[in-house]
Amino acid sequence: MSIHFPSRRAMLSLAAAFACGTALPLHAQNAAWPDKPIRLVVGYAAGGATDVIARIVGPKLGEQLGQSIVIDNRAGANSNLGAELVARSPADGYTLYVFTIANTINASLYDKLGYDPLKDFEPIGLMAKIPNILVVNEKLPIKSVADYLQFAKDSPQGITFASSGSGSSIHLSGEMFKMTARINMLHVPYRGSAPAINDLLGGQVQSMFDNTPSALPHVRGGKLRAIAITSAQRSPLLPDVPTLAESGFPGFDVQSWFGLAAPAGTPRPVVNRINAELGKVLASPDVRERLVNLAATPSPGTPEAFRSFAAAEVKRWRDVVKLSGAKAE
């Protein structure tokens, strides 16, 4: 039996690899992951829906992975600052990102973007979806979608709808409905949901496709009237409010959504591990209860499903942005 020894060149290469700390094969490196805390970047300030969902899911995911997850809020440019930071981070599994509907809208909303939402990220999985509610000032004679359509047709100026800003999911929900219903709707943009809600309550604007958590307290308090929800199914928090699909617009389904992504090139075993643990977190009763109380539906799935979903969202919002003429503020 002959014995073959490595060549001198191979031995020198192996020694150099050990000296640089790269001698472990990739599968061995992945087996050791994670051996330090993981950063979860949120592209918005603390307190908003994206941040709240990250703080519900993040700690539990950290427990499953055996390492702490540190929330890093990097607000700015409609989440673009945080997205760019993650896109340029090492693809080692120690930097994650809350990838949202805004990232797929921004692909068309901004003339220049410092990242590609489809090429620069490794999708891990969806976390949750939150529908919008079509709400009107309670003093208006509008109690249904049919009333809303008739009011818009009867008014020479149509009907006004507020949003948290041009190009936001709240704005584009209204634009999609406007295109589908073919009615005259005038968009009134604000800098954030709070001032938009204030003017809606005061009667300066007439309606809004607001995120459910923001509008819900005012609906329950009788100050705003909810006439439809934008998801395909009714919300358990508002079981008497019909969907737009039920109200004459079959197939209408627009929701804010929140997923988990990593920099492109993150090793597949790491992505699969995070996805598996994320699924367990979203299935846990306490996390589900906290999300449902936020009007969020847990939406686990595979990395491949999330990739396909994100690509479809980029295309859908590209069409809406183009037809509406929406521009980044």
Coordinates of C-alpha atoms in Angstrom, one line a residue:
M1 CA 0.0 0.0 0.0
S2 CA 1.4 3.4 -1.0
I3 CA 1.1 6.5 1.1
H4 CA 0.8 9.9 -0.5
F5 CA 2.0 12.9 1.5
P6 CA 0.8 16.4 0.7
S7 CA 3.1 18.5 -1.4
R8 CA 5.4 21.1 0.1
R9 CA 3.2 23.8 -1.5
A10 CA 0.1 22.3 0.0
M11 CA 1.7 22.1 3.5
L12 CA 2.8 25.8 3.2
S13 CA -0.7 26.9 2.2
L14 CA -2.2 25.0 5.1
A15 CA 0.3 26.6 7.6
A16 CA -0.6 30.0 6.2
A17 CA -4.3 29.3 6.6
F18 CA -3.8 28.3 10.2
A19 CA -1.8 31.5 10.8
C20 CA -4.6 33.6 9.4
G21 CA -7.2 31.8 11.3
T22 CA -9.0 30.4 8.2
A23 CA -8.0 26.8 8.4
L24 CA -11.4 25.6 9.5
P25 CA -13.5 24.4 6.6
L26 CA -16.8 26.3 6.0
H27 CA -19.0 23.6 7.4
A28 CA -16.9 23.6 10.7
Q29 CA -17.2 27.4 10.9
N30 CA -20.9 27.2 10.4
A31 CA -21.2 24.5 13.1
A32 CA -19.6 27.0 15.6
W33 CA -22.1 29.8 14.7
P34 CA -23.2 31.7 16.6
D35 CA -20.4 32.2 19.1
K36 CA -21.1 35.9 19.8
P37 CA -24.1 38.3 20.0
I38 CA -26.0 39.0 16.8
R39 CA -27.0 42.5 15.6
L40 CA -30.5 43.1 14.3
V41 CA -30.7 46.3 12.4
V42 CA -34.1 48.2 12.3
G43 CA -34.4 50.9 9.7
Y44 CA -36.7 53.0 11.8
A45 CA -36.6 54.8 15.2
A46 CA -37.7 53.0 18.4
G47 CA -41.4 52.8 19.0
G48 CA -42.8 52.2 15.5
A49 CA -44.3 48.9 14.3
T50 CA -41.0 47.7 12.8
D51 CA -39.2 48.3 16.0
V52 CA -41.9 46.7 18.1
I53 CA -42.0 43.5 16.0
A54 CA -38.2 43.3 16.2
R55 CA -38.3 43.6 20.0
I56 CA -41.0 40.9 20.2
V57 CA -39.3 38.4 17.9
G58 CA -35.6 39.3 18.5
P59 CA -35.1 38.2 22.1
K60 CA -37.0 35.0 21.6
L61 CA -35.0 34.2 18.5
G62 CA -31.8 34.9 20.5
E63 CA -32.9 32.4 23.1
Q64 CA -33.4 29.8 20.4
L65 CA -30.0 30.4 18.9
G66 CA -28.2 30.5 22.2
Q67 CA -26.9 34.1 21.8
S68 CA -28.3 37.5 22.6
I69 CA -29.7 39.6 19.7
V70 CA -29.0 43.3 20.0
I71 CA -31.5 45.7 18.3
D72 CA -29.7 48.5 16.4
N73 CA -32.0 51.3 15.3
R74 CA -30.6 53.0 12.2
A75 CA -33.4 55.4 11.1
G76 CA -33.3 57.6 8.1
A77 CA -34.4 57.9 4.4
N78 CA -37.4 55.6 4.8
S79 CA -35.2 52.8 6.2
N80 CA -32.6 53.1 3.4
L81 CA -29.8 54.0 5.8
G82 CA -30.2 50.8 7.8
A83 CA -30.6 48.7 4.6
E84 CA -27.4 50.1 3.1
L85 CA -25.5 49.4 6.3
V86 CA -26.6 45.7 6.3
A87 CA -26.0 45.3 2.6
R88 CA -22.3 46.3 3.1
S89 CA -21.8 44.2 6.3
P90 CA -19.9 40.9 6.4
A91 CA -22.0 38.0 5.3
D92 CA -21.2 36.0 8.4
G93 CA -24.6 35.7 10.1
Y94 CA -23.8 38.2 12.8
T95 CA -25.7 41.1 11.1
L96 CA -29.4 40.7 10.3
Y97 CA -32.0 43.2 9.0
V98 CA -35.8 43.7 9.4
F99 CA -36.6 43.8 5.7
T100 CA -40.0 45.4 5.1
I101 CA -42.5 46.5 2.4
A102 CA -40.7 49.9 2.4
N103 CA -37.6 48.3 0.9
T104 CA -39.5 46.9 -2.1
I105 CA -41.3 50.3 -2.6
N106 CA -38.0 52.2 -2.3
A107 CA -36.7 50.3 -5.3
S108 CA -38.9 52.4 -7.5
L109 CA -39.5 55.4 -5.4
Y110 CA -35.9 56.6 -5.3
D111 CA -34.0 57.5 -8.5
K112 CA -30.7 56.3 -6.8
L113 CA -30.6 53.6 -4.1
G114 CA -27.4 52.5 -2.3
Y115 CA -28.5 48.9 -2.4
D116 CA -30.5 46.4 -4.5
P117 CA -33.3 45.0 -2.4
L118 CA -33.2 41.7 -4.3
K119 CA -29.5 41.2 -5.0
D120 CA -27.9 42.5 -1.8
F121 CA -29.8 40.5 0.7
E122 CA -30.2 36.9 1.6
P123 CA -33.9 36.3 2.5
I124 CA -34.4 34.3 5.7
G125 CA -38.2 34.4 6.2
L126 CA -41.3 36.5 6.8
M127 CA -42.2 37.4 10.3
A128 CA -45.6 39.1 10.2
K129 CA -48.1 41.1 8.2
I130 CA -50.2 44.1 9.4
P131 CA -53.2 45.3 7.3
N132 CA -54.3 48.8 6.8
I133 CA -57.8 50.1 7.6
L134 CA -59.8 52.5 5.5
V135 CA -61.1 55.0 8.1
V136 CA -63.2 58.1 7.8
N137 CA -64.1 60.9 10.1
E138 CA -67.1 59.7 12.1
K139 CA -69.1 62.9 11.2
L140 CA -69.1 62.0 7.5
P141 CA -72.2 60.1 6.1
I142 CA -70.0 57.2 5.1
K143 CA -70.7 53.8 6.7
S144 CA -69.6 51.4 4.0
V145 CA -67.3 51.2 0.9
A146 CA -70.3 51.7 -1.3
D147 CA -71.0 55.0 0.6
Y148 CA -67.4 56.0 0.2
L149 CA -67.5 55.4 -3.6
Q150 CA -70.8 57.4 -3.9
F151 CA -69.4 60.3 -1.8
A152 CA -66.3 60.5 -4.0
K153 CA -68.5 60.5 -7.1
D154 CA -70.9 63.1 -5.8
S155 CA -68.3 65.6 -4.7
P156 CA -66.8 67.8 -7.4
Q157 CA -63.4 67.5 -5.7
G158 CA -63.7 63.8 -5.0
I159 CA -62.6 62.7 -1.5
T160 CA -59.3 63.4 0.3
F161 CA -57.1 60.7 1.8
A162 CA -54.2 61.4 4.2
S163 CA -51.0 59.5 4.5
S164 CA -47.8 59.4 6.6
G165 CA -45.8 60.6 3.6
S166 CA -45.5 60.3 -0.2
G167 CA -44.5 56.8 -1.2
S168 CA -45.4 55.2 2.2
S169 CA -47.3 52.0 2.2
I170 CA -50.3 54.0 3.6
H171 CA -50.1 56.3 0.6
L172 CA -49.7 53.6 -2.0
S173 CA -52.6 51.6 -0.4
G174 CA -54.8 54.5 -1.2
E175 CA -53.3 54.9 -4.7
M176 CA -53.9 51.2 -5.5
F177 CA -57.5 51.5 -4.3
K178 CA -58.0 54.7 -6.4
M179 CA -56.7 52.9 -9.5
T180 CA -58.9 49.9 -8.8
A181 CA -62.1 51.9 -8.0
R182 CA -61.5 54.5 -10.6
I183 CA -62.7 57.4 -8.5
N184 CA -61.4 60.9 -7.8
M185 CA -59.2 60.8 -4.6
L186 CA -56.9 63.6 -3.6
H187 CA -53.8 62.6 -1.7
V188 CA -52.8 64.8 1.3
P189 CA -49.3 63.8 2.5
Y190 CA -48.1 64.4 6.1
R191 CA -44.8 63.9 7.9
G192 CA -45.8 60.8 9.8
S193 CA -49.1 59.1 10.9
A194 CA -49.6 61.2 14.0
P195 CA -50.2 64.6 12.3
A196 CA -52.3 62.9 9.6
I197 CA -54.5 61.3 12.2
N198 CA -54.9 64.6 14.0
D199 CA -56.2 66.3 10.9
L200 CA -58.4 63.4 10.1
L201 CA -59.9 63.6 13.6
G202 CA -60.3 67.4 13.2
G203 CA -62.0 67.0 9.8
Q204 CA -59.3 68.7 7.7
V205 CA -59.0 65.5 5.7
Q206 CA -61.7 63.0 5.1
S207 CA -60.2 59.5 5.0
M208 CA -57.0 57.5 5.4
F209 CA -55.7 54.0 4.8
D210 CA -53.9 53.8 8.1
N211 CA -52.0 51.0 9.8
T212 CA -54.3 49.1 12.1
P213 CA -52.3 49.7 15.3
S214 CA -52.4 53.5 14.7
A215 CA -56.1 53.7 13.9
L216 CA -57.5 51.1 16.2
P217 CA -57.7 53.2 19.4
H218 CA -59.6 56.0 17.6
V219 CA -62.0 53.4 16.0
R220 CA -62.7 51.9 19.4
G221 CA -63.1 55.4 20.9
G222 CA -65.7 56.2 18.3
K223 CA -63.7 59.1 16.7
L224 CA -63.0 57.3 13.5
R225 CA -65.2 54.9 11.5
A226 CA -63.6 51.8 10.0
I227 CA -65.3 50.9 6.8
A228 CA -62.9 48.3 5.3
I229 CA -59.7 46.4 6.0
T230 CA -57.1 45.9 3.3
S231 CA -56.1 42.3 4.0
A232 CA -57.7 39.2 2.4
Q233 CA -59.2 38.1 5.7
R234 CA -61.0 40.1 8.4
S235 CA -59.0 41.0 11.5
P236 CA -59.8 39.3 14.8
L237 CA -59.5 42.7 16.4
L238 CA -62.2 44.2 14.2
P239 CA -64.4 41.2 13.2
D240 CA -67.3 43.3 12.1
V241 CA -65.2 45.3 9.6
P242 CA -65.4 43.8 6.1
T243 CA -62.4 43.4 3.8
L244 CA -62.2 45.4 0.6
A245 CA -62.3 42.0 -1.2
E246 CA -65.8 41.4 0.3
S247 CA -66.8 45.0 -0.6
G248 CA -66.6 44.7 -4.3
F249 CA -62.9 44.5 -4.9
P250 CA -62.0 40.8 -5.1
G251 CA -58.3 40.0 -4.8
F252 CA -57.5 43.3 -3.0
D253 CA -54.8 42.4 -0.4
V254 CA -52.4 45.1 0.7
Q255 CA -50.5 44.7 4.0
S256 CA -47.4 46.1 5.6
W257 CA -45.1 43.2 6.1
F258 CA -41.9 42.5 8.1
G259 CA -39.3 39.9 7.3
L260 CA -35.8 38.9 8.3
A261 CA -32.8 39.1 5.9
A262 CA -29.0 38.9 6.0
P263 CA -26.3 40.3 3.7
A264 CA -26.1 38.4 0.4
G265 CA -23.7 35.5 0.5
T266 CA -24.5 34.5 4.1
P267 CA -23.8 30.8 4.3
R268 CA -26.9 28.7 3.6
P269 CA -26.5 26.5 6.8
V270 CA -26.7 29.8 8.8
V271 CA -29.8 31.0 6.9
N272 CA -31.5 27.6 7.3
R273 CA -30.7 27.6 11.0
I274 CA -32.2 31.1 11.6
N275 CA -35.2 30.2 9.5
A276 CA -35.9 27.1 11.5
E277 CA -35.6 28.9 14.8
L278 CA -37.7 31.8 13.5
G279 CA -40.5 29.3 12.7
K280 CA -40.4 28.0 16.3
V281 CA -40.5 31.5 17.7
L282 CA -43.5 32.6 15.5
A283 CA -45.3 29.4 16.6
S284 CA -44.9 30.0 20.3
P285 CA -48.2 31.0 22.0
D286 CA -46.8 34.1 23.8
V287 CA -45.2 35.6 20.6
R288 CA -48.4 34.9 18.6
E289 CA -50.5 36.6 21.3
R290 CA -48.3 39.7 21.3
L291 CA -48.3 39.9 17.6
V292 CA -52.1 39.4 17.3
N293 CA -52.6 42.2 19.9
L294 CA -50.6 44.4 17.5
A295 CA -53.0 43.4 14.7
A296 CA -50.1 41.4 13.1
T297 CA -50.5 38.0 11.6
P298 CA -47.5 35.7 12.1
S299 CA -46.4 34.6 8.7
P300 CA -43.6 32.0 8.8
G301 CA -42.2 30.5 5.6
T302 CA -39.1 29.3 3.7
P303 CA -36.3 31.5 2.5
E304 CA -37.3 30.6 -1.1
A305 CA -40.9 31.7 -0.5
F306 CA -39.7 35.0 1.0
R307 CA -37.4 35.6 -2.0
S308 CA -40.3 35.1 -4.4
F309 CA -42.6 37.2 -2.4
A310 CA -40.2 40.1 -2.2
A311 CA -39.6 40.0 -6.0
A312 CA -43.4 40.1 -6.6
E313 CA -43.7 43.1 -4.2
V314 CA -40.9 45.0 -6.1
K315 CA -42.9 44.5 -9.3
R316 CA -46.3 45.3 -7.8
W317 CA -45.1 48.6 -6.2
R318 CA -43.1 49.6 -9.3
D319 CA -46.3 49.7 -11.3
V320 CA -48.2 51.6 -8.6
V321 CA -45.4 54.1 -8.1
K322 CA -45.2 54.7 -11.8
L323 CA -48.9 55.2 -12.3
S324 CA -49.4 57.4 -9.2
G325 CA -46.3 59.6 -9.9
A326 CA -45.2 59.1 -6.3
K327 CA -41.7 60.6 -5.5
A328 CA -39.5 60.3 -2.4
E329 CA -39.8 63.4 -0.2

